GROMACS .gro file of C-alpha atoms in nm:
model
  329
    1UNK     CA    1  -0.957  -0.792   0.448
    2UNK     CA    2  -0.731  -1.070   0.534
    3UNK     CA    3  -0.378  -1.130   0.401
    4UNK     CA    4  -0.346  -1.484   0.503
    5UNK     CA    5  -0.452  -1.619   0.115
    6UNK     CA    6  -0.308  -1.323  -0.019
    7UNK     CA    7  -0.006  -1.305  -0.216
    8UNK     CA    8   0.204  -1.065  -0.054
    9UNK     CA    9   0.498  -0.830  -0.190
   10UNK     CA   10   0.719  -0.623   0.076
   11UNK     CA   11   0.931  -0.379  -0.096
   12UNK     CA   12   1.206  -0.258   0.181
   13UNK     CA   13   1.250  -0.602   0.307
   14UNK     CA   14   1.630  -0.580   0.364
   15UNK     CA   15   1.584  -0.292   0.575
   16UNK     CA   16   1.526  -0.353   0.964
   17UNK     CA   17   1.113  -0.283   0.976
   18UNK     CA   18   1.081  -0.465   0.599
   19UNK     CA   19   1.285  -0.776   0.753
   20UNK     CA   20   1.069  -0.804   1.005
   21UNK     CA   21   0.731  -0.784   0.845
   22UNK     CA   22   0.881  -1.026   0.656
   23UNK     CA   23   0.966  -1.239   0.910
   24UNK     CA   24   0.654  -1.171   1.074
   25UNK     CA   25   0.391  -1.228   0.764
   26UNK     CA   26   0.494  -1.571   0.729
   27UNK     CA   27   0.457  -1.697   1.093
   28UNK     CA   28   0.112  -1.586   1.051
   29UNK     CA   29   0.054  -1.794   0.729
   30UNK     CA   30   0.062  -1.506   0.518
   31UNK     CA   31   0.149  -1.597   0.145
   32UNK     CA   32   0.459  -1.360   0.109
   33UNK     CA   33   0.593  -1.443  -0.204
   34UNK     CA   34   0.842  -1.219  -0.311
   35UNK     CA   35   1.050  -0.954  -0.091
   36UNK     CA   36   1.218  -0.693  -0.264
   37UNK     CA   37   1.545  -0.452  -0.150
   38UNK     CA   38   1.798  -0.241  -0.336
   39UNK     CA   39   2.090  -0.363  -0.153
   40UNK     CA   40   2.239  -0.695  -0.257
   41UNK     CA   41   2.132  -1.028  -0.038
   42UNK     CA   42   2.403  -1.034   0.211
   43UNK     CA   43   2.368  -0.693   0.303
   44UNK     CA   44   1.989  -0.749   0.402
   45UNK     CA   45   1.909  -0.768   0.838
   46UNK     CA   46   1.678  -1.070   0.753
   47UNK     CA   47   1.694  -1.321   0.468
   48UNK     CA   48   1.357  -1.581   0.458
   49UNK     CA   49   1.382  -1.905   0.268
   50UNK     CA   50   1.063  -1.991   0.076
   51UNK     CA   51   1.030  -1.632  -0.061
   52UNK     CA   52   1.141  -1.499  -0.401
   53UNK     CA   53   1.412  -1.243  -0.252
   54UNK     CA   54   1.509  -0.987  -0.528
   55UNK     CA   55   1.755  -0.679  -0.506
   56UNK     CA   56   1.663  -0.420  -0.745
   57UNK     CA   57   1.609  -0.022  -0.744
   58UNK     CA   58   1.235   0.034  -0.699
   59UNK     CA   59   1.308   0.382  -0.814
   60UNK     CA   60   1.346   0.230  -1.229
   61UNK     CA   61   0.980   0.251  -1.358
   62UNK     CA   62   1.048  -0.126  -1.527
   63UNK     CA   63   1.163  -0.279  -1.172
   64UNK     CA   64   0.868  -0.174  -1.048
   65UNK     CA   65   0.578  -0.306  -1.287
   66UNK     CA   66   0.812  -0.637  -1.324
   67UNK     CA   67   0.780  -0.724  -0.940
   68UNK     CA   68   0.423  -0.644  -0.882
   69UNK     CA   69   0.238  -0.852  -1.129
   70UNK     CA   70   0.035  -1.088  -0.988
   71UNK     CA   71   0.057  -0.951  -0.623
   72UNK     CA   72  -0.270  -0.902  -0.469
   73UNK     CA   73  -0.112  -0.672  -0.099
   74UNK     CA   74   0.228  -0.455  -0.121
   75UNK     CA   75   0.374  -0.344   0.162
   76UNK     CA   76   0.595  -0.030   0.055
   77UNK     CA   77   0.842   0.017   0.293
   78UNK     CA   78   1.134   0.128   0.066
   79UNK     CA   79   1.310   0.439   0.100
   80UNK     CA   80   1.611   0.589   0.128
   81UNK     CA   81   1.654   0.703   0.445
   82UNK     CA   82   1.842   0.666   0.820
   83UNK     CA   83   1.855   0.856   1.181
   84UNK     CA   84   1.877   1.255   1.215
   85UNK     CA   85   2.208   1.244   1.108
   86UNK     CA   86   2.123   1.110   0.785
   87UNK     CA   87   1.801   1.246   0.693
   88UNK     CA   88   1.968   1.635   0.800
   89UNK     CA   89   2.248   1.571   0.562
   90UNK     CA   90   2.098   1.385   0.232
   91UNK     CA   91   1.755   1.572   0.193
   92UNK     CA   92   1.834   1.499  -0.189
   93UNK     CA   93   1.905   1.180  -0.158
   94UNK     CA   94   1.542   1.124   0.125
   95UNK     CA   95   1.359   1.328  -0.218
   96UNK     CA   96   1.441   1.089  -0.473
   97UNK     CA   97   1.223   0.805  -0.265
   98UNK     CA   98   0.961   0.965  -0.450
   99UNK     CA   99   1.037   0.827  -0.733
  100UNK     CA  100   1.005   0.447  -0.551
  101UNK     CA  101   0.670   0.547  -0.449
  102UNK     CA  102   0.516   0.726  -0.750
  103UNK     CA  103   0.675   0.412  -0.991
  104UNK     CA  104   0.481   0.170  -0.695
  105UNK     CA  105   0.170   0.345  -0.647
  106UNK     CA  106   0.175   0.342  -1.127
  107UNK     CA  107   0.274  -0.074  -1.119
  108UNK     CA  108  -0.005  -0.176  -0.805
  109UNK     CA  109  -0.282   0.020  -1.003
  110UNK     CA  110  -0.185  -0.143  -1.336
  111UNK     CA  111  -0.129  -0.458  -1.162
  112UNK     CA  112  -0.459  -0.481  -0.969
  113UNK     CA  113  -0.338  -0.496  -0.667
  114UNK     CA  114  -0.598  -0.525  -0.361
  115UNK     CA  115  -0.437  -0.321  -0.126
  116UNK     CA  116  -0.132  -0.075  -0.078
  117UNK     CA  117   0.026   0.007   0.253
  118UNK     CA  118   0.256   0.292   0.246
  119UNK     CA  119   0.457   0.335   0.563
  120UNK     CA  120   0.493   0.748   0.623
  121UNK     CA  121   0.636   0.910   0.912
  122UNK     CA  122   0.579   1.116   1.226
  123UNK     CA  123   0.844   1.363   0.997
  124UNK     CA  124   0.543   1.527   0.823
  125UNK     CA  125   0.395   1.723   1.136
  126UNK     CA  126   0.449   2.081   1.123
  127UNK     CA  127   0.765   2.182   1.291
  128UNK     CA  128   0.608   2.476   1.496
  129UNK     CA  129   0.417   2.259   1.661
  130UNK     CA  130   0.738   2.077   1.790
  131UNK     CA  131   0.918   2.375   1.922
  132UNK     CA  132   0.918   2.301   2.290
  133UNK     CA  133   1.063   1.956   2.491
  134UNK     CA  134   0.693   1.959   2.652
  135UNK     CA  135   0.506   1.899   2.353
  136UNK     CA  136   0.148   1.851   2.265
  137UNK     CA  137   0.121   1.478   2.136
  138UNK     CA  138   0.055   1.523   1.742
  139UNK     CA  139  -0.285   1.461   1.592
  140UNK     CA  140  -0.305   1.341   1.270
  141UNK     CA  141  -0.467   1.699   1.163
  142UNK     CA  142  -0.107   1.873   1.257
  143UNK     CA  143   0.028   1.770   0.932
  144UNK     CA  144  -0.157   2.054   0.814
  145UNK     CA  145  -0.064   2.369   0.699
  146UNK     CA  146   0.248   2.195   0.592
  147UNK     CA  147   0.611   2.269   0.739
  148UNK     CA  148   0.755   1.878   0.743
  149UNK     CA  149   1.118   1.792   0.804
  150UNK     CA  150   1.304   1.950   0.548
  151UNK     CA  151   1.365   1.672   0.225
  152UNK     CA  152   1.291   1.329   0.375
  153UNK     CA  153   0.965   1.475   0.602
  154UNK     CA  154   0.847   1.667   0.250
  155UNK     CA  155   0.862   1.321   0.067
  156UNK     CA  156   0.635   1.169   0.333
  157UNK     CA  157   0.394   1.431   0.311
  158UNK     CA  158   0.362   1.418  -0.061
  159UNK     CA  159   0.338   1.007  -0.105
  160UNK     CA  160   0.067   1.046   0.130
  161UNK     CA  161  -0.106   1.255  -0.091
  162UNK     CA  162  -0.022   1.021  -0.329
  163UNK     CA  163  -0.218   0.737  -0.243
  164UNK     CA  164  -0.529   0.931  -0.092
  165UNK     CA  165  -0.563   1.052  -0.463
  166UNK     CA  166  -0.506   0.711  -0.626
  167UNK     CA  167  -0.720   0.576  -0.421
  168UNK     CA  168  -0.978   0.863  -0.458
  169UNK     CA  169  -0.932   0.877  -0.852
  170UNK     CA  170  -0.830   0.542  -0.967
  171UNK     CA  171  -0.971   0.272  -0.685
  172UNK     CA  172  -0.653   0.158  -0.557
  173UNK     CA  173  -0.757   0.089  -0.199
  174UNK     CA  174  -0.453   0.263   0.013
  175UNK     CA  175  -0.350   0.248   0.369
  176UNK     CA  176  -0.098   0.491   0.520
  177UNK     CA  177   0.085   0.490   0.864
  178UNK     CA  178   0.243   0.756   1.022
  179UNK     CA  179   0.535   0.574   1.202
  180UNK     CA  180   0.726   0.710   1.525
  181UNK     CA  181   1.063   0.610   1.601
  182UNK     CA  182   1.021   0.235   1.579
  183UNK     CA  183   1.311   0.047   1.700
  184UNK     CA  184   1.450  -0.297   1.781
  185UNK     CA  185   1.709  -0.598   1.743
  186UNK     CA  186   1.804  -0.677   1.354
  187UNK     CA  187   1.828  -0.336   1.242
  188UNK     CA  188   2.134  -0.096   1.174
  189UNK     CA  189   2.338   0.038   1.494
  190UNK     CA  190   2.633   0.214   1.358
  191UNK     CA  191   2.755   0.369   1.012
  192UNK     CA  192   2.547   0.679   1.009
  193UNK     CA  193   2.173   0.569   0.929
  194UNK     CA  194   2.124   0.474   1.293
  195UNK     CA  195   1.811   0.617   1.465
  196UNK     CA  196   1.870   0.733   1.883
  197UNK     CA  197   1.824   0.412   2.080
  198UNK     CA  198   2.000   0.202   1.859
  199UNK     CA  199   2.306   0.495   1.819
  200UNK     CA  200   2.278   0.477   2.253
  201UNK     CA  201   2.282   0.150   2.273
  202UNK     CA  202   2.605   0.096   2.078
  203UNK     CA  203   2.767   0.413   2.256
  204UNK     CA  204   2.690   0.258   2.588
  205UNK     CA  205   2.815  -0.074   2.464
  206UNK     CA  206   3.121   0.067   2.349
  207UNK     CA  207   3.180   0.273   2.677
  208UNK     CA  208   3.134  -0.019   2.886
  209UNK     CA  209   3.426  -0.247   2.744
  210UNK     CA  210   3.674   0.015   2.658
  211UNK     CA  211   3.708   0.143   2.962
  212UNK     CA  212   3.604   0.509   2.867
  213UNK     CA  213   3.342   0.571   3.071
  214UNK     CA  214   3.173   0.833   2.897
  215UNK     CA  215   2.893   0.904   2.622
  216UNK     CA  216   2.823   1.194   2.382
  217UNK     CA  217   2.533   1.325   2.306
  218UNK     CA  218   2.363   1.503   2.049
  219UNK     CA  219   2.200   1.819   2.136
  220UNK     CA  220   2.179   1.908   2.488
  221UNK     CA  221   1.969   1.542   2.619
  222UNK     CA  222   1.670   1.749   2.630
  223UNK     CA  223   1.494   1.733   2.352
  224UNK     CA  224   1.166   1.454   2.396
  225UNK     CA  225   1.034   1.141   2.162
  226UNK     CA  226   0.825   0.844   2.220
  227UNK     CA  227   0.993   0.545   2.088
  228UNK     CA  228   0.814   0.214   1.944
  229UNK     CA  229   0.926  -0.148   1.924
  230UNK     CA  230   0.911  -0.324   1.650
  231UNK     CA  231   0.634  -0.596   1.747
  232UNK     CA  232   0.423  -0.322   1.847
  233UNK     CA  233   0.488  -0.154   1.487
  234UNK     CA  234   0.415  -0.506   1.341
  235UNK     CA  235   0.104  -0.568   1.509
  236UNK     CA  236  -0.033  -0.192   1.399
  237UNK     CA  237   0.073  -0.236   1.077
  238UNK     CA  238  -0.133  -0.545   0.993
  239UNK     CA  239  -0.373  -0.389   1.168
  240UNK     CA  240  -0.399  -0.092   0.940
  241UNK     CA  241  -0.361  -0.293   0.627
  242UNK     CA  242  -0.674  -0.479   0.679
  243UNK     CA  243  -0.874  -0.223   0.875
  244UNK     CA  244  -1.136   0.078   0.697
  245UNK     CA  245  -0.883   0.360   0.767
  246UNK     CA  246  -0.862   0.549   0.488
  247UNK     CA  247  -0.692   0.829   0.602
  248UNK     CA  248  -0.314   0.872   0.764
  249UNK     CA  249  -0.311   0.761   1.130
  250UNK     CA  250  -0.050   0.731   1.389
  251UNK     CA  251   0.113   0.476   1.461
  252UNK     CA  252   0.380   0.529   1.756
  253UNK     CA  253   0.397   0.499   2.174
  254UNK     CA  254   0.274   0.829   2.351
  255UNK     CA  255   0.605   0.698   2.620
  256UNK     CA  256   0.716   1.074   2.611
  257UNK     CA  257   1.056   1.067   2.727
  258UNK     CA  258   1.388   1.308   2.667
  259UNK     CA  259   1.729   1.148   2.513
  260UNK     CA  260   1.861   1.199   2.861
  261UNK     CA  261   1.611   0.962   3.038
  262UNK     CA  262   1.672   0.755   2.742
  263UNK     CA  263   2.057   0.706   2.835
  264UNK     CA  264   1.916   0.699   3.166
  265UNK     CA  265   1.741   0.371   3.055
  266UNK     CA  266   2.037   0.191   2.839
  267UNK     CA  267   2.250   0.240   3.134
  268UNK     CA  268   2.027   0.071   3.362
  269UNK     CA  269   2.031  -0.229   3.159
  270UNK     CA  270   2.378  -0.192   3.062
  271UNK     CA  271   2.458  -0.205   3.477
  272UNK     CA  272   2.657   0.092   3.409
  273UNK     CA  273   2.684   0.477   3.475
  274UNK     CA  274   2.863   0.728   3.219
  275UNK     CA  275   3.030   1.067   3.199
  276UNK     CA  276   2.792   1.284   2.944
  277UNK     CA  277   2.938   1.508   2.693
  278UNK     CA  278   2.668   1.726   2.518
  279UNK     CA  279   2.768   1.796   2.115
  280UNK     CA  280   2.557   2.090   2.048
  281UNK     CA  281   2.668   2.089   1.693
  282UNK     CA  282   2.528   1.745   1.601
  283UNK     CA  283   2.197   1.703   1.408
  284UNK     CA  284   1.913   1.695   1.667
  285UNK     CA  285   1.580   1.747   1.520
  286UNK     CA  286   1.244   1.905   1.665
  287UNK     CA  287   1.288   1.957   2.040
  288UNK     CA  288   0.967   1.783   2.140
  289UNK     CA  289   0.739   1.503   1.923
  290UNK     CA  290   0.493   1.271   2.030
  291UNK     CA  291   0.242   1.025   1.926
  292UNK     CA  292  -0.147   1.175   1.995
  293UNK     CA  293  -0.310   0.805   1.969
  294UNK     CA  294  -0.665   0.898   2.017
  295UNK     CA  295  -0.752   0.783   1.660
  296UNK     CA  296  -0.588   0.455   1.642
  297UNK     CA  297  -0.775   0.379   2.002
  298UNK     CA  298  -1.103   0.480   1.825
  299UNK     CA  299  -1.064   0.277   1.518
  300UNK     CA  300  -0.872   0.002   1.638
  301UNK     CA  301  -0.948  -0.039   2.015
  302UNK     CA  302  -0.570  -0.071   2.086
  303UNK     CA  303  -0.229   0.150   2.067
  304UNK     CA  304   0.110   0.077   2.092
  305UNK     CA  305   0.199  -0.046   2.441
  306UNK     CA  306   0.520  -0.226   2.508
  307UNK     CA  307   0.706  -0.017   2.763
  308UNK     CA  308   1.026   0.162   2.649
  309UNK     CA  309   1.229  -0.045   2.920
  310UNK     CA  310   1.138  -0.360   2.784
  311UNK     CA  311   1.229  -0.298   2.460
  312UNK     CA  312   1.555  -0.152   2.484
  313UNK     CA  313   1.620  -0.460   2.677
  314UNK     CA  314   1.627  -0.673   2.427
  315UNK     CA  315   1.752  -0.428   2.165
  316UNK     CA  316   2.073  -0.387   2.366
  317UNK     CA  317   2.108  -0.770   2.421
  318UNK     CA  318   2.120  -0.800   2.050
  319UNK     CA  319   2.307  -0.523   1.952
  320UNK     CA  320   2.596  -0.648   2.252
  321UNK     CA  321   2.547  -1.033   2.079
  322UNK     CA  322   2.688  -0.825   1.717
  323UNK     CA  323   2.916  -0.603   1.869
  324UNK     CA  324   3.115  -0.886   2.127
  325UNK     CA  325   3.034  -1.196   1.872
  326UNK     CA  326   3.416  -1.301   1.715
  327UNK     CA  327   3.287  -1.196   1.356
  328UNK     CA  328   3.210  -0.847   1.477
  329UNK     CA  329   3.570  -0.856   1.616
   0.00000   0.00000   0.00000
């Protein structure tokens, strides 16, 4: 299937991946016609012209069926949700995205809409496979027998469910990704929702023109993640959407590397070297997760592949451009 004549409804748009699909749809000649975000307009990391941009609560039932008549795709990114910090410290607030998803999944099959893409996480792999910094890259078939992030990896794992059985029982052709640590310019870097090279980015940033040369660092540096920019998550996506995959699949780099060669990285752009001081109180996650991409090669040919490098390149250009412009001052 191809979007390009389809009308096209991304729920999450104010949020940094749902800006940039967004963003991304219409260069392509996609017919995205209405973009939807509970935060108000000037709160939102991209704002399009040409598209009907709405903030309302996808988690009312009546928000829901009112935005998705006469869509034909829906992109559901919404959720609430942020970094470790966030998700370790609102698991009731990460739960209550269910109801987004269950009132979505209820308004796209009354609706008739074509196609659903629902983006899920690499949060719903069993934690005891991510014990150790060395870790196994995650096959799709490690979600199973269940032990997700606690709250926000739970949610995941259920929505996913979700859509296999309303596509199984009611037709509603569903695609689901399993997104790993996607990152990027025009998203959030501070306030608490911030996700680890963003958060590192700012710290170096911040370390750099104060004068305090010196980071910290949550956990002890050693724990491991692959990390994927955003035109790499972009390109999957729309590949999944229009692709046979009817089943969860990975989408993430296998760029294993730990948050300490991840500083190592920012302060090779940055041109500068920093004191490290280790909070091993602060939220950290799993110590080791990566992206097995062994199915996405076999049904799409391709896998994520922009190096880690160049895309905290450009992420810490833009996030220096906010933090240094006179309105961020």
């Amino acid at each position: 299937m191809k979007i390009s004549n389809k009308r096209v409804m991304v729920c999450g748009a104010g949020g940094f991946i749902g800006g940039h699909l967004v963003q991304h749809w219409l260069q392509q000649g996609a017919n995205v016609v209405r973009a939807v975000d509970v935060k108000p307009l000037d709160q939102w990391y991209q704002l399009e012209e040409g598209v009907e941009n709405l903030s309302l609560d996808l988690r009312e039932r009546d928000n829901c069926f009112g935005v998705t008549h006469g869509i034909e795709i829906v992109f559901q990114l919404a959720a609430d949700m942020g970094g470790m910090g966030f998700i370790e410290n609102n698991k009731a607030l990460c739960m209550l995205s269910v109801l987004t998803n269950t009132h979505m999944l209820m308004a796209a099959r009354e609706s008739g809409v074509q196609r659903f893409f629902y983006s899920s996480s690499a949060c719903v792999y069993n934690g005891e496979k991510q014990k150790e910094a060395q870790v196994t890259p995650l096959k799709e078939e490690d979600a199973y027998p269940a032990l997700p992030e606690d709250g926000y990896g739970w949610e995941k794992l259920f929505s996913e469910r979700m859509c296999r059985h309303f596509q199984e029982d009611f037709g509603l052709e569903t695609r689901v990704a399993r997104y790993h640590n996607v990152y990027g310019p025009y998203g959030t870097y501070d306030g608490g929702r911030e996700k680890a090279p963003a958060a590192i980015c700012r710290k170096v940033i911040q370390a750099k023109t104060s004068g305090d040369h010196s980071i910290e660092i949550w956990g002890d540096g050693k724990q491991t993640r692959s990390f994927m920019y955003i035109d790499d998550c972009l390109k999957g996506t729309l590949a999944i959407l229009e692709s046979d995959i009817q089943e969860p699949v990975n989408l993430g780099s296998s760029e294993l590397v730990t948050i300490n060669q991840l500083v190592d990285i920012v302060e090779e752009v940055a041109g500068v070297k920093l004191k490290r001081r280790y909070k091993l109180d602060a939220p950290r996650g799993v110590n080791g997760r990566n992206s097995d991409n062994a199915k996405i090669r076999q049904y799409l040919g391709w896998e994520p592949s922009i190096r880690l490098r160049d895309g905290l390149a450009k992420t810490y250009a833009w996030i220096e451009s906010q933090m240094l412009s006179p309105v961020a001052t």
